[in-house]
mmCIF file of C-alpha atoms and ligand atoms in Angstrom:
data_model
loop_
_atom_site.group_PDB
_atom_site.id
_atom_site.type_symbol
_atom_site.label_atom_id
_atom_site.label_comp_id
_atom_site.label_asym_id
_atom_site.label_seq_id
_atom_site.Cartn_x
_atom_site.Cartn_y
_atom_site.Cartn_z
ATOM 1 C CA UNK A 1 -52.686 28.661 -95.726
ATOM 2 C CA UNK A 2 -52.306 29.448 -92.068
ATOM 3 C CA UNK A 3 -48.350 29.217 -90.709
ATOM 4 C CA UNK A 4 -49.529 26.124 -88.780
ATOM 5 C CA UNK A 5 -50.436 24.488 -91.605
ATOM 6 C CA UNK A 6 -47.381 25.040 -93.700
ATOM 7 C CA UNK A 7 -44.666 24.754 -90.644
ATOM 8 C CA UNK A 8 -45.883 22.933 -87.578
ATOM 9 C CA UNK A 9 -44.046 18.756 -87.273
ATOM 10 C CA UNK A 10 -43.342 16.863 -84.857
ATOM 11 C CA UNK A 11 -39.667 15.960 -85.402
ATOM 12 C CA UNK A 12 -37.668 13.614 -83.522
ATOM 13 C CA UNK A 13 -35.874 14.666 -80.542
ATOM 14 C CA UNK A 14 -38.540 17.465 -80.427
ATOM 15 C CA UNK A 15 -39.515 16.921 -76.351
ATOM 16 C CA UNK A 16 -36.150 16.857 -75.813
ATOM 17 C CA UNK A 17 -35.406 20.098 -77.081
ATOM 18 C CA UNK A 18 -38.108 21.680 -74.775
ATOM 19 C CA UNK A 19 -37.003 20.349 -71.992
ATOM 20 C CA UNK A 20 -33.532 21.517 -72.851
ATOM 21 C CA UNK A 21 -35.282 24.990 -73.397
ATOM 22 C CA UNK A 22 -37.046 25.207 -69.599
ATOM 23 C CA UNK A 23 -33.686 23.882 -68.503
ATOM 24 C CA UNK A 24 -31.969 26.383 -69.452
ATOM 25 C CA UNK A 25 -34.061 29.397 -68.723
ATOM 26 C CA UNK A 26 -35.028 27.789 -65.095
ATOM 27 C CA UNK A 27 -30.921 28.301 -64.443
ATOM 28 C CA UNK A 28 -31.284 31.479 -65.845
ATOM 29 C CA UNK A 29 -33.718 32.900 -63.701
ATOM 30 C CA UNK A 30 -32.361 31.218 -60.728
ATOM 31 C CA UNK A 31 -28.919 32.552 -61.657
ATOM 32 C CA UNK A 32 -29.949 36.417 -62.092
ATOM 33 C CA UNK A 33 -32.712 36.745 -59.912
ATOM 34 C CA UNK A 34 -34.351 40.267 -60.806
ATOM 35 C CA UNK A 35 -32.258 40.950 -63.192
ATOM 36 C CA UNK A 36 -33.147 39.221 -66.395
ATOM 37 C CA UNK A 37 -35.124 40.036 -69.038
ATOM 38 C CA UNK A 38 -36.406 38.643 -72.138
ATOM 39 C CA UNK A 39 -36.003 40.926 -75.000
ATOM 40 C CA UNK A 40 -39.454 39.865 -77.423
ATOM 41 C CA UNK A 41 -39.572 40.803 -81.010
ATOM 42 C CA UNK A 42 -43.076 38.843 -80.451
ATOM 43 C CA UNK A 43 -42.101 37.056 -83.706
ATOM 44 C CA UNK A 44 -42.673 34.078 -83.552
ATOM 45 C CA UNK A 45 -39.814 32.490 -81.405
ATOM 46 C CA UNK A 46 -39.796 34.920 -79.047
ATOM 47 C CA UNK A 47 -44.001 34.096 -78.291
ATOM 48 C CA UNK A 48 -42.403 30.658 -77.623
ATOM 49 C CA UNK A 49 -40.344 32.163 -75.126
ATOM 50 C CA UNK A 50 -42.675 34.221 -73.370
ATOM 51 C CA UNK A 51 -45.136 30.956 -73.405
ATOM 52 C CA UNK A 52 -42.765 28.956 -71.557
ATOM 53 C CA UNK A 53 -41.686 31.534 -69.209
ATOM 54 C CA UNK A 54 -44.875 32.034 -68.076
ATOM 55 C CA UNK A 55 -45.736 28.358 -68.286
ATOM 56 C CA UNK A 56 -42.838 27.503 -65.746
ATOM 57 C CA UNK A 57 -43.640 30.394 -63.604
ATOM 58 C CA UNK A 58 -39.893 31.731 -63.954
ATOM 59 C CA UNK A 59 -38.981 35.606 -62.405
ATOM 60 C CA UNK A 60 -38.025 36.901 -65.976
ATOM 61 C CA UNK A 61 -39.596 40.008 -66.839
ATOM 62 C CA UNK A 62 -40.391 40.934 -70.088
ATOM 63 C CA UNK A 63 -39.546 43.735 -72.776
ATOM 64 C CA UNK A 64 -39.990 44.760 -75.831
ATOM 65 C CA UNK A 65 -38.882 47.370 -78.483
ATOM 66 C CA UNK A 66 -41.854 49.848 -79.646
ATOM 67 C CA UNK A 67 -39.742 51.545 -82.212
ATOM 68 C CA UNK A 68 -42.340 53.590 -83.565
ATOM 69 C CA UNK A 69 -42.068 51.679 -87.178
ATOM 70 C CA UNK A 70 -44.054 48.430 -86.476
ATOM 71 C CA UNK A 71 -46.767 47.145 -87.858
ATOM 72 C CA UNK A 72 -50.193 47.324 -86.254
ATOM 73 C CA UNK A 73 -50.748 42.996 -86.149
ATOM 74 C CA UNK A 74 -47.364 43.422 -84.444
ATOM 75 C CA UNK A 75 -48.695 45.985 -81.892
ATOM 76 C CA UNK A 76 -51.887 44.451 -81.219
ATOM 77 C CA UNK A 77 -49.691 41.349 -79.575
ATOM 78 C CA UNK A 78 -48.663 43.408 -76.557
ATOM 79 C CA UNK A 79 -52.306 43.434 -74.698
ATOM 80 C CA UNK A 80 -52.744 39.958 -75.875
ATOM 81 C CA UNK A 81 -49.895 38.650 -74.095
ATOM 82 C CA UNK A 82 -50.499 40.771 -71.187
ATOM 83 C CA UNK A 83 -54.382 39.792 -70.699
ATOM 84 C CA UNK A 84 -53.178 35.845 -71.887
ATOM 85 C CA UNK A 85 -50.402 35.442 -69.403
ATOM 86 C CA UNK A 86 -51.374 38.122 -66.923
ATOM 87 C CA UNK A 87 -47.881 39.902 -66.823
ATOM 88 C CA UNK A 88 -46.850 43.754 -67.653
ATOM 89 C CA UNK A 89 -44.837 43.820 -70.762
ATOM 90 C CA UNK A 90 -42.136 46.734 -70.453
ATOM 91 C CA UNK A 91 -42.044 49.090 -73.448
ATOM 92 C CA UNK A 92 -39.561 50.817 -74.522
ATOM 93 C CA UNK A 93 -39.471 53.686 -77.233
ATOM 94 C CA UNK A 94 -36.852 55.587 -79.284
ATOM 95 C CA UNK A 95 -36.468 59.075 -77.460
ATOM 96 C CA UNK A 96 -38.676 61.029 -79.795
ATOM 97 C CA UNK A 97 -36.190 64.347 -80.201
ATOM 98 C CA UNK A 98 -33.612 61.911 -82.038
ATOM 99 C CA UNK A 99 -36.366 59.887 -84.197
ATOM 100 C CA UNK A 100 -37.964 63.333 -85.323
ATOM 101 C CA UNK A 101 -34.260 65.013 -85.951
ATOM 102 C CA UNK A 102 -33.860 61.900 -87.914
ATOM 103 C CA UNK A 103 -36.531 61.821 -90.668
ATOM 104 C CA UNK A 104 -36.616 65.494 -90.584
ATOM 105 C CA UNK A 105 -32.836 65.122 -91.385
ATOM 106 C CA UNK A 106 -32.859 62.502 -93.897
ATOM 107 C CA UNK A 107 -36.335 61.428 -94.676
ATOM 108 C CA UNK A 108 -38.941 58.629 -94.058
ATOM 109 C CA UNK A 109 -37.464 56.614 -96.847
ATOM 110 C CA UNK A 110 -33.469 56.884 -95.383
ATOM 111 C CA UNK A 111 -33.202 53.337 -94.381
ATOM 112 C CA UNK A 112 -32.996 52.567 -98.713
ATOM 113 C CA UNK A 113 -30.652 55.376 -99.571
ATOM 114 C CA UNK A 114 -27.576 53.506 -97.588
ATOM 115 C CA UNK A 115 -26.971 50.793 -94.857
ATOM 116 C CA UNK A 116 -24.767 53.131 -93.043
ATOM 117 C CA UNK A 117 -28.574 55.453 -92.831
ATOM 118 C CA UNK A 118 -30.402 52.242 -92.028
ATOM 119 C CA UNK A 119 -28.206 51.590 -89.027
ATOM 120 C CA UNK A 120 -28.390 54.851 -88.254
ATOM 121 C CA UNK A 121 -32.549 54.087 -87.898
ATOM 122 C CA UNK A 122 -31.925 50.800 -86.162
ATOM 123 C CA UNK A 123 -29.116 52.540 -83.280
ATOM 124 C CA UNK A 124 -32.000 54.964 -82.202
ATOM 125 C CA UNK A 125 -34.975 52.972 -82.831
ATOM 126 C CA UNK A 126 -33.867 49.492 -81.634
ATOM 127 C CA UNK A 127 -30.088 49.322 -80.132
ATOM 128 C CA UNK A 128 -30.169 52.641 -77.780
ATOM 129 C CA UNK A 129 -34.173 51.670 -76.171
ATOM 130 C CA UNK A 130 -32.235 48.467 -75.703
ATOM 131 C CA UNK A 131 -29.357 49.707 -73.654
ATOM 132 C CA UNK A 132 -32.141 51.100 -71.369
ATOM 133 C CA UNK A 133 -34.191 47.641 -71.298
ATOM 134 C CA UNK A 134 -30.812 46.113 -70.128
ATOM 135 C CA UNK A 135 -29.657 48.596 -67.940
ATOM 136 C CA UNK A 136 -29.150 47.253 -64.528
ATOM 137 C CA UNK A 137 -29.620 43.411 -66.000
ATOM 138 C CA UNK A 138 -27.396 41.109 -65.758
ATOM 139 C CA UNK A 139 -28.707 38.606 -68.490
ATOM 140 C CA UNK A 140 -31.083 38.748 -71.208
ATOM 141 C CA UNK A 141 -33.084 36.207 -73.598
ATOM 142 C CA UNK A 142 -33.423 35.861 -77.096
ATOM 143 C CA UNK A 143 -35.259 33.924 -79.361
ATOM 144 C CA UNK A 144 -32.436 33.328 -81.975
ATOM 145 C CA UNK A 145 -31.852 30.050 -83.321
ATOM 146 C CA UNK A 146 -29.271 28.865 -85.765
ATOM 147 C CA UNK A 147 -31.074 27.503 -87.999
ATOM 148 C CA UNK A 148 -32.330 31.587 -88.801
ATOM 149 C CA UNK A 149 -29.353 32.796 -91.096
ATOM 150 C CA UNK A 150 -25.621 31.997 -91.752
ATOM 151 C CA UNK A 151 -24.757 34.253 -89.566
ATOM 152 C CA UNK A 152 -26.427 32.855 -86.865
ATOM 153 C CA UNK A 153 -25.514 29.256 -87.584
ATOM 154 C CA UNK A 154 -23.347 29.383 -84.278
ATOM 155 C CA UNK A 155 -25.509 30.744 -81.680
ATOM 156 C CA UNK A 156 -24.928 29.317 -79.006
ATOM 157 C CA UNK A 157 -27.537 28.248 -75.576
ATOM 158 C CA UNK A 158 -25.313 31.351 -73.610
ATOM 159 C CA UNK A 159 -22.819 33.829 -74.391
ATOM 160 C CA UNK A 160 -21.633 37.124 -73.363
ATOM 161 C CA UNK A 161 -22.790 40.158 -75.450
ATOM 162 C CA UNK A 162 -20.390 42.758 -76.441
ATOM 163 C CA UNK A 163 -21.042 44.739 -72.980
ATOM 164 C CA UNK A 164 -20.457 41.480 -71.257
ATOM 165 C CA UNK A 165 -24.073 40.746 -70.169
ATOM 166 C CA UNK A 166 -24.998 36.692 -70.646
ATOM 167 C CA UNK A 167 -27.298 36.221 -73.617
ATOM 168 C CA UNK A 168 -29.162 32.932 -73.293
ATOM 169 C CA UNK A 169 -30.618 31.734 -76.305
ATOM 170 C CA UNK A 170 -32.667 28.222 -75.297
ATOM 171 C CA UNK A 171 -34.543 27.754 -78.539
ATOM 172 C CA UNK A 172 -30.721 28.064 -80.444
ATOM 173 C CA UNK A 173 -31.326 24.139 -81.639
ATOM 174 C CA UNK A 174 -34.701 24.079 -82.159
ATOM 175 C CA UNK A 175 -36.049 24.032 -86.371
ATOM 176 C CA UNK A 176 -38.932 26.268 -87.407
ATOM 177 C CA UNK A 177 -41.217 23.401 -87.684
ATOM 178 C CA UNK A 178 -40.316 22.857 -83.599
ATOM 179 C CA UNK A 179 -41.583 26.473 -82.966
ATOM 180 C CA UNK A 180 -44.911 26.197 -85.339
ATOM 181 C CA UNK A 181 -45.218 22.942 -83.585
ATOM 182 C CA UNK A 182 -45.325 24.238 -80.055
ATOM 183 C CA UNK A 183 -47.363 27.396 -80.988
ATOM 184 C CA UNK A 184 -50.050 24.509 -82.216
ATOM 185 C CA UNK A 185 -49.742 22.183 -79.717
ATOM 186 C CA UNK A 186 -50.278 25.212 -76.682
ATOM 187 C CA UNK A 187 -52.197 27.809 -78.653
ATOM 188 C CA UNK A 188 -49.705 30.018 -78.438
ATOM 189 C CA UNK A 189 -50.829 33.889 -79.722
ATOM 190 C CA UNK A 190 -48.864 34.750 -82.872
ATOM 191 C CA UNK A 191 -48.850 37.803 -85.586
ATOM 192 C CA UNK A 192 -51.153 36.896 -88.394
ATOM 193 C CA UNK A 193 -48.502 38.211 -90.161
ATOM 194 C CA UNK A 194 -47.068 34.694 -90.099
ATOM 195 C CA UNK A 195 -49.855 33.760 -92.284
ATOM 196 C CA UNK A 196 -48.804 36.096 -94.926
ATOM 197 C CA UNK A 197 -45.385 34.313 -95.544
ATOM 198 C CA UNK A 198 -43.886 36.621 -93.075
ATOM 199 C CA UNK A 199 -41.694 34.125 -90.920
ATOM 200 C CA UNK A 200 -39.093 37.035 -89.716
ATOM 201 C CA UNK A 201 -41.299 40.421 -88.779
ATOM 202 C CA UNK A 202 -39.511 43.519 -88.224
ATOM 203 C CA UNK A 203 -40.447 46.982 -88.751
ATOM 204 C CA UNK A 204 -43.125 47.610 -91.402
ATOM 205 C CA UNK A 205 -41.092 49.655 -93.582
ATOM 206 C CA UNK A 206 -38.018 47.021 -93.489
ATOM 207 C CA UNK A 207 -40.107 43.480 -93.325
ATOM 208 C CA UNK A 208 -41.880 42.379 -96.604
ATOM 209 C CA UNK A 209 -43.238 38.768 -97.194
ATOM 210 C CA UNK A 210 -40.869 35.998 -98.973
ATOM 211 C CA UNK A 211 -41.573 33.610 -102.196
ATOM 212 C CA UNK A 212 -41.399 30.004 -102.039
ATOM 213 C CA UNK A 213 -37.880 28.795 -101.995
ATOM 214 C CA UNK A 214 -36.650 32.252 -100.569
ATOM 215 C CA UNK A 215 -34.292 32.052 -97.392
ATOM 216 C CA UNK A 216 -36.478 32.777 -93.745
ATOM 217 C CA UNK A 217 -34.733 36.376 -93.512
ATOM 218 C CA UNK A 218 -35.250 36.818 -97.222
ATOM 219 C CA UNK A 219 -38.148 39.771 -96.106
ATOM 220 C CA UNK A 220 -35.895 41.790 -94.320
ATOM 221 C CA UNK A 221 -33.858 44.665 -95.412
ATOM 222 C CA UNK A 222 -34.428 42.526 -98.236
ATOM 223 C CA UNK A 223 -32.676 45.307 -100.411
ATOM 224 C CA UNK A 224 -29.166 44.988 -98.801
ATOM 225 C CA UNK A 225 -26.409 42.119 -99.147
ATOM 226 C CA UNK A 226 -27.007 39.371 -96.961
ATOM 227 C CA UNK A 227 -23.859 39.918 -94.362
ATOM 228 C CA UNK A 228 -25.173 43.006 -93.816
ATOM 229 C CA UNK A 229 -28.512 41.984 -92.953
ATOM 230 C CA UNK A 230 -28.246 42.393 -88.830
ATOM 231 C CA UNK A 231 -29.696 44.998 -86.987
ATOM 232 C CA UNK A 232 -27.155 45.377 -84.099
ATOM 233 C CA UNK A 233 -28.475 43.886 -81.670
ATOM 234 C CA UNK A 234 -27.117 40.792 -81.658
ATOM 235 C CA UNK A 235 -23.474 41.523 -81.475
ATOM 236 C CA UNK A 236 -21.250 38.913 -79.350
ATOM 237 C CA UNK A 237 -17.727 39.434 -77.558
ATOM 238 C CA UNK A 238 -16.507 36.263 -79.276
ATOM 239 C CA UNK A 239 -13.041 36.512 -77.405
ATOM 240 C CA UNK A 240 -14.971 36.411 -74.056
ATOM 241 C CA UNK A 241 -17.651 34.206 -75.456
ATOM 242 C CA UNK A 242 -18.592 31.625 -72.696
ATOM 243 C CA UNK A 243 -21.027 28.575 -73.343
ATOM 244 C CA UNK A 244 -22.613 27.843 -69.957
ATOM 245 C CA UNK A 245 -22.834 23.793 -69.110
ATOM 246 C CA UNK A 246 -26.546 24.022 -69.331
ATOM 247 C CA UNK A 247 -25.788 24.842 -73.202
ATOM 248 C CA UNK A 248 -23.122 22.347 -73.460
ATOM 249 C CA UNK A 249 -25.277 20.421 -76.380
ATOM 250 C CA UNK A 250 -24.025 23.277 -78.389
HETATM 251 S S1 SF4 B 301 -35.678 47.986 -89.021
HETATM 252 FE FE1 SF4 B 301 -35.966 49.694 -90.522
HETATM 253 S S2 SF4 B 301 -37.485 51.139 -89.639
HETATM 254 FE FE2 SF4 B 301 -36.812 49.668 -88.011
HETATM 255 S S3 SF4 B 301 -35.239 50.764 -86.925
HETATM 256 FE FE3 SF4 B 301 -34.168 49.540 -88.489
HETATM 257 S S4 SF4 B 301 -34.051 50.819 -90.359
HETATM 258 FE FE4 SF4 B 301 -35.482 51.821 -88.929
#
């Protein structure tokens, strides 16, 4: 059964939430003009993103992490986005030196021997080609909503990161049967993977499908406790943590 079929409803308050959505990435873009990027997974949310970004014609550019460990469906979404919307999508990679002095170090299996070697993976696969996707941005965009995990249960429409960039999250309220239902309604390219019970799709050797009943982030690092179950990249300065008015529904 296709992820359309199982997720996609039209649920009240729904048009409201997109327009809350556009709202708050039109201030965004108007706000940090050239400097602004979204950040795509290309899960799922984050094609949302992209879809109305280039719907609304906003100046956001684009990124996304190739760390080296994704799968091919995954991959394959980069040209389709680019030939769909007509944009460049920016790719960054892990520096290779540090990836190959990892695995030769400790193996192509580390990231199940401890969480302190997984995060060791994830800081020079994902967190430091991230530093240079942000580098000389003032604001970036995710597609984290709360309804994800516990731990992000609070995430709110803005906030500062923990380097004091603004992190706008517009899709923050928005259900999983919202997202399906905008990926239906505007065709919206997705990762087949979606079809194959993979709602959250990380890197091959860390994503794995879920059972019926299991929690949406159930496939990842799915061998760890849950609180430790983050990658790093979404780590806010919750003493300087600002919600903008834009995101004052939160
Ligand atoms: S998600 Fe897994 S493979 Fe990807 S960077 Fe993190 S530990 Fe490495």
């Amino acid at each position: 059964m296709s992820a359309i079929a199982l997720y996609a409803r039209a649920t009240e308050g729904y048009d409201g939430r997109v327009a809350h959505a556009v709202a708050v990435l039109q201030s965004a873009a108007a706000e940090h003009v050239g400097r602004i990027v979204q950040a795509t997974s290309l899960g799922a949310e984050d094609m949302v993103v992209t879809d109305l970004i280039a719907r609304h014609h906003l100046d956001i550019a684009i990124g996304t992490l190739q760390t080296g460990k994704l799968h091919a469906e995954t991959l394959a979404l980069i040209p389709r986005i680019e030939q769909r919307y007509g944009f460049k999508v920016e790719v960054f990679e892990p520096v290779a030196a540090s990836a190959v002095h990892f695995v030769r170090t400790n193996g192509e299996k580390a990231m199940y021997q401890s969480i302190d070697l997984r995060k060791a993976c994830c800081a020079i696969r994902k967190l430091e080609p991230l530093a240079r996707m942000l580098e000389r941005r003032s604001a970036w965009i995710t597609g984290l909503r709360r309804e994800q995990s516990d731990s992000r249960a609070i995430v709110p429409f803005s906030e500062r990161d923990d380097k004091g960039r603004i992190k706008i999250n517009p899709l923050a309220d928005w259900s999983w049967a919202d997202v399906w239902h905008y990926i239906e309604q505007h065709d919206v390219p997705t990762n087949p993977l979606h079809d194959q019970f993979m709602p959250s799709i990380g890197c091959a050797p860390c994503t794995r499908a879920i059972a019926v009943g299991e929690d949406f982030r159930a496939g990842r690092w799915w061998w760890e406790d849950e609180r430790a179950k983050e990658c790093g990249l979404h780590v806010s300065d919750a003493k300087d943590a600002e919600v903008s008015m834009i995101g004052a529904r939160a």
